[in-house]
PDB file of C-alpha atoms in Angstrom:
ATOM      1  CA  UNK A   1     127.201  71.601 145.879  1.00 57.00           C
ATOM      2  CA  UNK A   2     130.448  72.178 146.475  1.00 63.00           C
ATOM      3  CA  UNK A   3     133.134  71.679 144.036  1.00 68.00           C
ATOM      4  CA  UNK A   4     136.686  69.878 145.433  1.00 75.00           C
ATOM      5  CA  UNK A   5     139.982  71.541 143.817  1.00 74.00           C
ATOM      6  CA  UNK A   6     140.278  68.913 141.887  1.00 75.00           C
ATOM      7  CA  UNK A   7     137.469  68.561 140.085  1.00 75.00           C
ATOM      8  CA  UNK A   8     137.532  72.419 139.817  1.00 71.00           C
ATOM      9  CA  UNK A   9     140.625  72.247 137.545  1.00 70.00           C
ATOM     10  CA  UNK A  10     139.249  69.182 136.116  1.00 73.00           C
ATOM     11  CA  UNK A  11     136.423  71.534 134.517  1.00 71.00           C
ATOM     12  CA  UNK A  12     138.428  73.934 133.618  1.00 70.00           C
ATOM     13  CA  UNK A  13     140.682  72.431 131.601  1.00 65.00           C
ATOM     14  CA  UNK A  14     138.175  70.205 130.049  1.00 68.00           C
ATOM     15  CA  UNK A  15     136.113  73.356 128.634  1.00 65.00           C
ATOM     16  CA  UNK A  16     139.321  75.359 127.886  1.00 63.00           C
ATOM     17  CA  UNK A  17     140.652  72.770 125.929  1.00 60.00           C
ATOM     18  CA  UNK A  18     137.701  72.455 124.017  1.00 60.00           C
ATOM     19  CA  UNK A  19     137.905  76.305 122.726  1.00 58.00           C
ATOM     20  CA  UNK A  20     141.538  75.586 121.970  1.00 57.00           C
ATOM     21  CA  UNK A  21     140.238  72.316 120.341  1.00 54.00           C
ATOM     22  CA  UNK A  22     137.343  74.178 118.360  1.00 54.00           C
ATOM     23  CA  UNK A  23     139.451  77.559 116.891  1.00 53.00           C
ATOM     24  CA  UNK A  24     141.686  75.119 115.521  1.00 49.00           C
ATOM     25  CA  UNK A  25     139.082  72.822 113.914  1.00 48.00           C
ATOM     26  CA  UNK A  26     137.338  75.571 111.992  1.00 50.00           C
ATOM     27  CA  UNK A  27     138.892  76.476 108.815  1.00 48.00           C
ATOM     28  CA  UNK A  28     137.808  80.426 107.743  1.00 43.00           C
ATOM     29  CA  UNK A  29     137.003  80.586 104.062  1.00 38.00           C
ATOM     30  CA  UNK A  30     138.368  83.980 103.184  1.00 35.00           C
ATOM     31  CA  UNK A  31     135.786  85.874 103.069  1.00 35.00           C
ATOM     32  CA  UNK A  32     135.350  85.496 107.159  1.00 37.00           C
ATOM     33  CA  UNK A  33     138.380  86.863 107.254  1.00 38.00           C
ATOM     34  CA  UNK A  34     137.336  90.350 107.841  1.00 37.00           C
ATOM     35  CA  UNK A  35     136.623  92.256 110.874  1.00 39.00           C
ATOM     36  CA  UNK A  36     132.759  92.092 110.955  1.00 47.00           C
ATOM     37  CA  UNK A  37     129.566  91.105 113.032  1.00 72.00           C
ATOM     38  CA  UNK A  38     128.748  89.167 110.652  1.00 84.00           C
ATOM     39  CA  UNK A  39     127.663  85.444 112.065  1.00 87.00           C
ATOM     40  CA  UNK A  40     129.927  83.847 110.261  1.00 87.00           C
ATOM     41  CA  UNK A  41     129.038  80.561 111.859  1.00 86.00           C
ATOM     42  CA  UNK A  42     125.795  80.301 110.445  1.00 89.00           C
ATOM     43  CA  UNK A  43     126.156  81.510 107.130  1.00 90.00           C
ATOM     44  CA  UNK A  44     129.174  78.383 106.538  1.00 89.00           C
ATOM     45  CA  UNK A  45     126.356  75.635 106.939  1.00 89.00           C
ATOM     46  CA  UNK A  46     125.885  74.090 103.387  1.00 89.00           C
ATOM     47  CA  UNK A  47     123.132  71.534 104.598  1.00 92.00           C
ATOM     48  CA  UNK A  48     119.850  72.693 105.454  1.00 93.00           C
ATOM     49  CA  UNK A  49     119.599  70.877 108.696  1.00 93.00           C
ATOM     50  CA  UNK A  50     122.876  72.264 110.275  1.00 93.00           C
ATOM     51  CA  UNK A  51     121.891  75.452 109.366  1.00 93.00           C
ATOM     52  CA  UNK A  52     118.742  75.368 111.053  1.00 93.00           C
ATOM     53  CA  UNK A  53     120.588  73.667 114.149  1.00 93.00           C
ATOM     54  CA  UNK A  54     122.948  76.873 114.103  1.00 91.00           C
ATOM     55  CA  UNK A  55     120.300  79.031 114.485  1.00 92.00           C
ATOM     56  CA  UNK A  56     118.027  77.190 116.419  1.00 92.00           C
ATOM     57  CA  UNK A  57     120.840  74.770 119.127  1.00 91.00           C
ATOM     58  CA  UNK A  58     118.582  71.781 118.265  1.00 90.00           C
ATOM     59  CA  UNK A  59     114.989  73.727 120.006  1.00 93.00           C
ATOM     60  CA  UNK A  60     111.628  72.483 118.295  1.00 93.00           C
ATOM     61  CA  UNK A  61     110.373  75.024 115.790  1.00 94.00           C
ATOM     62  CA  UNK A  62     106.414  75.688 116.358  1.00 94.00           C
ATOM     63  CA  UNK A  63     104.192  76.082 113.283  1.00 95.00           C
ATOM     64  CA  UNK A  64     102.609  79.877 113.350  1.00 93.00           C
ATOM     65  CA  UNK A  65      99.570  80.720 111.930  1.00 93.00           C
ATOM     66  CA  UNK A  66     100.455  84.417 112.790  1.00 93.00           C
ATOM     67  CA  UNK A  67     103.384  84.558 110.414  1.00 95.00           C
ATOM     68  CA  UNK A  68     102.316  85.227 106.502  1.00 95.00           C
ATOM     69  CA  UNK A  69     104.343  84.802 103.690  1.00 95.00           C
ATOM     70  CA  UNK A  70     103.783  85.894 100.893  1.00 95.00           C
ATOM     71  CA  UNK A  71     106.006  84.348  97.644  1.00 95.00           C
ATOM     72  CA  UNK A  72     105.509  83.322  94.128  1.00 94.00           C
ATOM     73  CA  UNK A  73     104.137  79.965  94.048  1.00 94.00           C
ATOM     74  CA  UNK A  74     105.849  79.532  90.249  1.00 92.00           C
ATOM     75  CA  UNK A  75     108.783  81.853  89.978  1.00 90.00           C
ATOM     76  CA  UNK A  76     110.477  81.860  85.844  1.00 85.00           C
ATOM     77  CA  UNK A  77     113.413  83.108  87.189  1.00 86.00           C
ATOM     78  CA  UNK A  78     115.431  81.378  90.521  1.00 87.00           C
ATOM     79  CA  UNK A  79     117.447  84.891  90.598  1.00 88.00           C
ATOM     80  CA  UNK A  80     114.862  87.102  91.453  1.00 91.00           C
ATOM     81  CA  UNK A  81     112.581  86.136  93.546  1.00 93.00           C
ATOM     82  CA  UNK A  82     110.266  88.503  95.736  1.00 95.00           C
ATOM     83  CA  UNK A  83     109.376  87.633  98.971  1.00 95.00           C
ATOM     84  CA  UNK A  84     107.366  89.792 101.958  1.00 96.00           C
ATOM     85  CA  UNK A  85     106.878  88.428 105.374  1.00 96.00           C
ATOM     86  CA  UNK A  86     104.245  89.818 108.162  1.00 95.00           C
ATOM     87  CA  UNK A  87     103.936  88.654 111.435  1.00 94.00           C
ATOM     88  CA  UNK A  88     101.237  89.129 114.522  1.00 93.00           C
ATOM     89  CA  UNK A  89     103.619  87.596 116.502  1.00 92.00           C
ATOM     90  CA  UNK A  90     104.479  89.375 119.926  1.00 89.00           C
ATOM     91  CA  UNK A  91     107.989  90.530 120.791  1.00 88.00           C
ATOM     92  CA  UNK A  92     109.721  89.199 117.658  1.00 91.00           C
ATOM     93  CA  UNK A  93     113.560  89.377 117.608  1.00 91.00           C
ATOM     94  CA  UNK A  94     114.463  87.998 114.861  1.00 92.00           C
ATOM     95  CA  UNK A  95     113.380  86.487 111.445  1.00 94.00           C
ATOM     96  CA  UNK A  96     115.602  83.910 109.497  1.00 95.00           C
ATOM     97  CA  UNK A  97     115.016  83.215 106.056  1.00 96.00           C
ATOM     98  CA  UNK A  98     115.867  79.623 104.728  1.00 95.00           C
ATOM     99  CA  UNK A  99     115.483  78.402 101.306  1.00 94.00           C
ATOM    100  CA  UNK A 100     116.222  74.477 101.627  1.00 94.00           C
ATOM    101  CA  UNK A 101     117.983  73.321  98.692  1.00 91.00           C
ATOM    102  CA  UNK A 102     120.712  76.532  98.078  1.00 91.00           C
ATOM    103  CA  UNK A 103     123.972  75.986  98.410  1.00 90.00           C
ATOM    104  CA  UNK A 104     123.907  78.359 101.621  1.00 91.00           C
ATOM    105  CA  UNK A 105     120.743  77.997 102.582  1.00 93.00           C
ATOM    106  CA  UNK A 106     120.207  80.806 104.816  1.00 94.00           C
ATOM    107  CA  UNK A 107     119.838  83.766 103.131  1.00 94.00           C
ATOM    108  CA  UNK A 108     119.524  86.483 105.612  1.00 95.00           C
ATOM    109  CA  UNK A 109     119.140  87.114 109.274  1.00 94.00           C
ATOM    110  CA  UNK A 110     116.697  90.284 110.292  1.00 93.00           C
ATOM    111  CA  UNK A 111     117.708  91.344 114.211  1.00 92.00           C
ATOM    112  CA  UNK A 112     114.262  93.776 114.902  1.00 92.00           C
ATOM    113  CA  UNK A 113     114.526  96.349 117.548  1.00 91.00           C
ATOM    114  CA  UNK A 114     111.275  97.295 118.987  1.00 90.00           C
ATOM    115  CA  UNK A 115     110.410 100.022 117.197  1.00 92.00           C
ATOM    116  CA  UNK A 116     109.986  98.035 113.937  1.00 93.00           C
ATOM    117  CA  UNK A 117     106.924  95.751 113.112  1.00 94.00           C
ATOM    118  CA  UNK A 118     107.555  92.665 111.828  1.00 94.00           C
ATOM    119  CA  UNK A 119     106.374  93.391 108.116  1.00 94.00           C
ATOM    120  CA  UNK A 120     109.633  92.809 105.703  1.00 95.00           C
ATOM    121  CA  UNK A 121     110.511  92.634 102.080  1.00 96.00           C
ATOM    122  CA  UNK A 122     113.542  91.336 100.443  1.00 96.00           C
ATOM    123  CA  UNK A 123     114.440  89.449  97.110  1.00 95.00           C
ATOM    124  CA  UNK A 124     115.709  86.009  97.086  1.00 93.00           C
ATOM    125  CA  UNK A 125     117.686  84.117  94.793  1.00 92.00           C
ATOM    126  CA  UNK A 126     117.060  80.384  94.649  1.00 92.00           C
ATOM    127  CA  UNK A 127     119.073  77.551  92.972  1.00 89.00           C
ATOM    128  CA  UNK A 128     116.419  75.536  92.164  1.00 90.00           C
ATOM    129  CA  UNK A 129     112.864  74.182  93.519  1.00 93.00           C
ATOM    130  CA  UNK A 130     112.598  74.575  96.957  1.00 93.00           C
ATOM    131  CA  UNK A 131     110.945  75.032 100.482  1.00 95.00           C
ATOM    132  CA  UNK A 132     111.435  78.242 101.228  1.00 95.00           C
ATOM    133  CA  UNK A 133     111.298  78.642 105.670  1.00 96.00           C
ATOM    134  CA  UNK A 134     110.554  81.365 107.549  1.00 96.00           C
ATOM    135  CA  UNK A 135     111.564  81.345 111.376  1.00 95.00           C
ATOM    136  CA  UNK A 136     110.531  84.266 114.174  1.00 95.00           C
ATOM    137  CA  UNK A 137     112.238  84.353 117.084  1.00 93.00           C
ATOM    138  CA  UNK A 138     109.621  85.679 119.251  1.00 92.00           C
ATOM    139  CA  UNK A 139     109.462  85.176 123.713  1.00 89.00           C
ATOM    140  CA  UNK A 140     112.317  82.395 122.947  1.00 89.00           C
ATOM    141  CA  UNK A 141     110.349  80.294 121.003  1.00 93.00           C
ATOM    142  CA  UNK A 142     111.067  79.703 117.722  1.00 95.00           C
ATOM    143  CA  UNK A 143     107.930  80.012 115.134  1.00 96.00           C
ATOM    144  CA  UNK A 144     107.963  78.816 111.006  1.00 95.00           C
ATOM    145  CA  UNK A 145     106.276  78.956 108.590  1.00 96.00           C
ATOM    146  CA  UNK A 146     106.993  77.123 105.066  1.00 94.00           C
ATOM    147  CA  UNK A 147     105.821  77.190 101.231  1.00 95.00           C
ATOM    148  CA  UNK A 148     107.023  75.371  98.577  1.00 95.00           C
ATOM    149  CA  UNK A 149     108.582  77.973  95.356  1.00 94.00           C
ATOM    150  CA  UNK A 150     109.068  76.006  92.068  1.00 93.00           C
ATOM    151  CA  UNK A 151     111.317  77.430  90.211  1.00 91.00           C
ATOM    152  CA  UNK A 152     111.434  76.609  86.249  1.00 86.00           C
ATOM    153  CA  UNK A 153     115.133  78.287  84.933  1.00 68.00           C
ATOM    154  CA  UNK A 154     113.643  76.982  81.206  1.00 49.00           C
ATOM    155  CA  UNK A 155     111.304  79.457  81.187  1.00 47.00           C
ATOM    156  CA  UNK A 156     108.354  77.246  79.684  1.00 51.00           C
ATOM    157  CA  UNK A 157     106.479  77.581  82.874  1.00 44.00           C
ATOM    158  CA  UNK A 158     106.570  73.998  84.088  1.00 44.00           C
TER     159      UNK A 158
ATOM    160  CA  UNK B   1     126.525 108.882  93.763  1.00 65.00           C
ATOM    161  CA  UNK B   2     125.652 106.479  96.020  1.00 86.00           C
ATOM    162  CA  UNK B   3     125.121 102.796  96.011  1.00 92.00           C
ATOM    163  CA  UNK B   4     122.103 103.193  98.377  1.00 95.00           C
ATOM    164  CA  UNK B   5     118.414 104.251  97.436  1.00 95.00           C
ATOM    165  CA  UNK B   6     116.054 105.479 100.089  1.00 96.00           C
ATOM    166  CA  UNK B   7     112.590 106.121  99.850  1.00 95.00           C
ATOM    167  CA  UNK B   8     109.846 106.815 103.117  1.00 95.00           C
ATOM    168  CA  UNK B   9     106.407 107.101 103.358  1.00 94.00           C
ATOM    169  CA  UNK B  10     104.568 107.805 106.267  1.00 94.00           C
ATOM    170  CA  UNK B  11     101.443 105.478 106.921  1.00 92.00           C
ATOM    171  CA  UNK B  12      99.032 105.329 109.753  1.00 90.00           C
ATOM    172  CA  UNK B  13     100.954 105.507 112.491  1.00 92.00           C
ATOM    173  CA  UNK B  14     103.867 103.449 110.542  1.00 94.00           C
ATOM    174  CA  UNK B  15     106.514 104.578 108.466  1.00 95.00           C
ATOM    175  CA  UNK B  16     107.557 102.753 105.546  1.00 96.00           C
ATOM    176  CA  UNK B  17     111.186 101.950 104.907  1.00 96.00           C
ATOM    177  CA  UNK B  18     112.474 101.384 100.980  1.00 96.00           C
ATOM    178  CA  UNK B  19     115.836 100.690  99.708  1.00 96.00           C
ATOM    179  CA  UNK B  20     117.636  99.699  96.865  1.00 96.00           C
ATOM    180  CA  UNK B  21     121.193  99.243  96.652  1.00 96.00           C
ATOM    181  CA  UNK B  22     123.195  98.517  93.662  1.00 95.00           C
ATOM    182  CA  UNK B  23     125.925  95.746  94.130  1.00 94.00           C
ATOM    183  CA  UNK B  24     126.906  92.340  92.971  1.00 93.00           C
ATOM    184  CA  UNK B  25     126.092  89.985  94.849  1.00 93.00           C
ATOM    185  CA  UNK B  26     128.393  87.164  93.593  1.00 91.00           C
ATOM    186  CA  UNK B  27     127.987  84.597  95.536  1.00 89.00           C
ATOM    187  CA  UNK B  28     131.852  83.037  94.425  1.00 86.00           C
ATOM    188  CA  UNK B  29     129.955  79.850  92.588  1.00 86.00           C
ATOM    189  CA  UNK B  30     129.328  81.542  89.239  1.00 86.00           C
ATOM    190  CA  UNK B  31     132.188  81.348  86.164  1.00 85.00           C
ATOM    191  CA  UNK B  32     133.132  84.113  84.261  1.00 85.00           C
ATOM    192  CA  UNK B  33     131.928  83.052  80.490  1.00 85.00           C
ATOM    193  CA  UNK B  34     135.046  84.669  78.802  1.00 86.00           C
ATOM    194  CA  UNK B  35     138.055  83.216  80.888  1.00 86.00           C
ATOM    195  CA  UNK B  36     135.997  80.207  82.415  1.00 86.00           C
ATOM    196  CA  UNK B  37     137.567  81.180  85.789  1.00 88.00           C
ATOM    197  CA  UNK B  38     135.151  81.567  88.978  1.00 89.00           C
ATOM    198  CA  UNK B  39     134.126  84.894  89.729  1.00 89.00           C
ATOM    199  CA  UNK B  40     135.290  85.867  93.507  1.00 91.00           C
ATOM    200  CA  UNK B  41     132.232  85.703  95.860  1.00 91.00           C
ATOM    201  CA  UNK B  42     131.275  89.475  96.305  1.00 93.00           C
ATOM    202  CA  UNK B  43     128.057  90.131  98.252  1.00 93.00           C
ATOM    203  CA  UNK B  44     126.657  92.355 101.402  1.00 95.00           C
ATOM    204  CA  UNK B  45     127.160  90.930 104.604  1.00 93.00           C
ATOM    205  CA  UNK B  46     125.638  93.655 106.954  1.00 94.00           C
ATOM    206  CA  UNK B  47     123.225  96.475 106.447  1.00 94.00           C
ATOM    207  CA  UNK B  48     122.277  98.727 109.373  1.00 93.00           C
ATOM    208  CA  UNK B  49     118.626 100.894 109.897  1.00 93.00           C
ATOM    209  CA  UNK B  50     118.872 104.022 111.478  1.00 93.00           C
ATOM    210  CA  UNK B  51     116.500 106.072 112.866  1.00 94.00           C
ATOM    211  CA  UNK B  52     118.102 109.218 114.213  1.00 93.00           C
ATOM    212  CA  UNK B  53     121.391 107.541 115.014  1.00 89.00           C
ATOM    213  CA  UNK B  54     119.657 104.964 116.630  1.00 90.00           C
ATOM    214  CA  UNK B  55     119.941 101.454 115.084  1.00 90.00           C
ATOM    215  CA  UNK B  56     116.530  99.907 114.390  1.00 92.00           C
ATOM    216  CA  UNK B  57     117.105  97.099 112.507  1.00 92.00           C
ATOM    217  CA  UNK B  58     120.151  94.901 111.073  1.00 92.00           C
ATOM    218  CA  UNK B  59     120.305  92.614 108.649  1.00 93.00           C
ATOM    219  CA  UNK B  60     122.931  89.987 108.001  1.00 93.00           C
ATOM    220  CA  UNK B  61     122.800  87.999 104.815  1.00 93.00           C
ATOM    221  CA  UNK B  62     124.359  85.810 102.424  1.00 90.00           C
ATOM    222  CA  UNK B  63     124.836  85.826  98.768  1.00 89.00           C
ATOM    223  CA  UNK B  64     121.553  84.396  98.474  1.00 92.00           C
ATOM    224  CA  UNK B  65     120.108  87.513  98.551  1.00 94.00           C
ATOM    225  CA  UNK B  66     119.285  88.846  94.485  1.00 93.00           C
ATOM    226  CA  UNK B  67     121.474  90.962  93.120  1.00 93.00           C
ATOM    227  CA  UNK B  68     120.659  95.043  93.558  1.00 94.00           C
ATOM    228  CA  UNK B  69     119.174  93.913  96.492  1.00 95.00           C
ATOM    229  CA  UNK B  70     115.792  95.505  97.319  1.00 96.00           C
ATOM    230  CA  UNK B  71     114.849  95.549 100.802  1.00 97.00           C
ATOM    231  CA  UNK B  72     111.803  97.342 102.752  1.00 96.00           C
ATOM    232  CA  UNK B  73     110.946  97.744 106.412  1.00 96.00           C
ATOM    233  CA  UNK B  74     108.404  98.919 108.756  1.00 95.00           C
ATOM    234  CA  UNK B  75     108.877 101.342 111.491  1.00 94.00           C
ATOM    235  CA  UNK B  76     106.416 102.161 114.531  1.00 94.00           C
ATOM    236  CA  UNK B  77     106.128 105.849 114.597  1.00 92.00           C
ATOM    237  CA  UNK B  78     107.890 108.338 112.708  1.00 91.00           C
ATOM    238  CA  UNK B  79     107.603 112.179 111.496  1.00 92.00           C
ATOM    239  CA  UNK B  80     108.579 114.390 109.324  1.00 94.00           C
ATOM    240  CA  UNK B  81     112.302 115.281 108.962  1.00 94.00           C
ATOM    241  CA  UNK B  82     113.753 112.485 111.186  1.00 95.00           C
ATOM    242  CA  UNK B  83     116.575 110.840 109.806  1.00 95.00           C
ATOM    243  CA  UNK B  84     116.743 107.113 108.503  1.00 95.00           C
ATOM    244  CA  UNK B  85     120.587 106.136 107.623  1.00 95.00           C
ATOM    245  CA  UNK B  86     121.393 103.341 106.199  1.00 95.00           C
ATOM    246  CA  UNK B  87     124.576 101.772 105.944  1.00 94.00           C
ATOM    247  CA  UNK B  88     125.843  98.616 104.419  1.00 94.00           C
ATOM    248  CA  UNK B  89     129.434  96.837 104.367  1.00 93.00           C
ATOM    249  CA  UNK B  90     130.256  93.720 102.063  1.00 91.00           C
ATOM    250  CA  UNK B  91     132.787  90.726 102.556  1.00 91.00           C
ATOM    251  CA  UNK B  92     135.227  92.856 100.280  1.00 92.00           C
ATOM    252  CA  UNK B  93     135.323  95.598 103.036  1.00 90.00           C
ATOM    253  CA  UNK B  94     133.654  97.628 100.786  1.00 92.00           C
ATOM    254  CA  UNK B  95     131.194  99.912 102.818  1.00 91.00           C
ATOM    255  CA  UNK B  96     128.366 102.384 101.891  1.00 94.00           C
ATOM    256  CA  UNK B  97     126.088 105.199 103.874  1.00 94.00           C
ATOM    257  CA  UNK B  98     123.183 107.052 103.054  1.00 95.00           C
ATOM    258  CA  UNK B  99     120.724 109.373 104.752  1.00 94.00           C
ATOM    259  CA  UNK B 100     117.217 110.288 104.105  1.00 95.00           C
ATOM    260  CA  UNK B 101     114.940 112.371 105.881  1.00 95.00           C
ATOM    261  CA  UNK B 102     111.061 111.503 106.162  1.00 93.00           C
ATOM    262  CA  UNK B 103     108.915 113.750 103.907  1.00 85.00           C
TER     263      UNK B 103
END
């Protein structure tokens, strides 16, 4: 179709006004304040849903048998929490880690090049009981998996 | 001395990736017990694979990763003597590299 001059300008000024609009909406906490890579976007989410809409743009997630993950079902101590993820999953991209109920509730964000298998270990920290989410990025589809880690900070085991 | 622990170990066709770095990781929601005031957030933001110069992986994280964090990865392929680097920098523009060679 072919676009008049007006409407042309029309656009233009509609989406360039809404970048001007946006960078002067968002408020940097300092510590985005340095020069990094670092998404600061979707680490700023404090709600578990926006996060997962940062990192998703609102696309379905798909449960995956092919991802394991492998956690302590009763972890003593929310600080230090071990966790191990594997996936059979095809072409994975990336893997997101969630844990639900922290106060950022992403915790990391693994970018794979192709010469690494999806097989990863980190340790978590946790602010209390929680579902802790795993998300592949694999062929644009996102695939999760999810496990529930109760987390007793008393120490009597719950 | 380094803040950055490496360790390799080739596997069947695989190469196994360990590190352990020591830092913080404050995540700026804690209070300091003696002065009761909140202890500036503090924690690794990016941390970079290599594998001969080549970046293989990348990780960017929040301060809900522990503290020391302990991270270990899985590479296709791999032999003796190539390089794995590893590099991390933190929100305080703090920045570390170290490099190991496979055994």
């Amino acid at each position: 179709m072919m676009q008049t001059r007006r409407q042309f300008i029309k656009k233009t000024l509609t989406i360039g006004g809404a970048f001007w609009a946006s960078s002067w909406l968002i408020v940097k906490p300092l510590w985005a304040q340095t020069e990094t890579l670092w998404p600061i976007g979707l680490f700023a989410h404090s709600k578990y849903q926006a996060a997962l809409k940062g990192i998703t743009g609102g696309q379905a997630l798909i449960a995956s048998k092919d991802i394991t993950m492998t956690i302590p079902r009763i972890a003593e101590n929310g600080a230090l929490i071990p966790f191990t993820l594997s996936s059979t999953l095809e072409k994975a991209e990336r893997v997101f880690v969630l844990v639900k109920k922290n106060p950022v509730p992403l915790v990391a964000r693994f970018t794979l090049s192709p010469q690494v298998n999806t097989q990863l270990s980190a340790r978590l920290k946790m602010a209390e009981t929680s579902k802790v989410v795993s998300i592949v990025l694999a062929n644009g589809q996102y695939y999760y998996t999810d496990k529930t880690v109760k987390v007793t900070l008393g120490g009597c085991g719950g | 001395m380094s803040s950055i622990k490496i360790r390799t170990k080739r596997q069947q066709g695989t190469t196994q990736i360990r590190t352990l770095i020591a830092h913080p990781m404050e995540t700026g929601l804690n209070t300091d017990n003696q002065n009761q005031k909140t202890i500036a957030a503090h924690f690794i933001q990016t941390l970079t694979v290599r594998h001969n110069d080549k970046i293989i992986l990348t990780t960017d994280m929040g301060s809900g990763i522990s503290r020391n964090p302990y991270f270990s990865f899985e590479m296709k392929g791999g032999e003796p003597g190539d390089k794995i680097t590893i590099q991390w920098s933190d929100n305080q523009g703090n920045r570390d590299t170290q490099d190991a060679l496979i055994s």
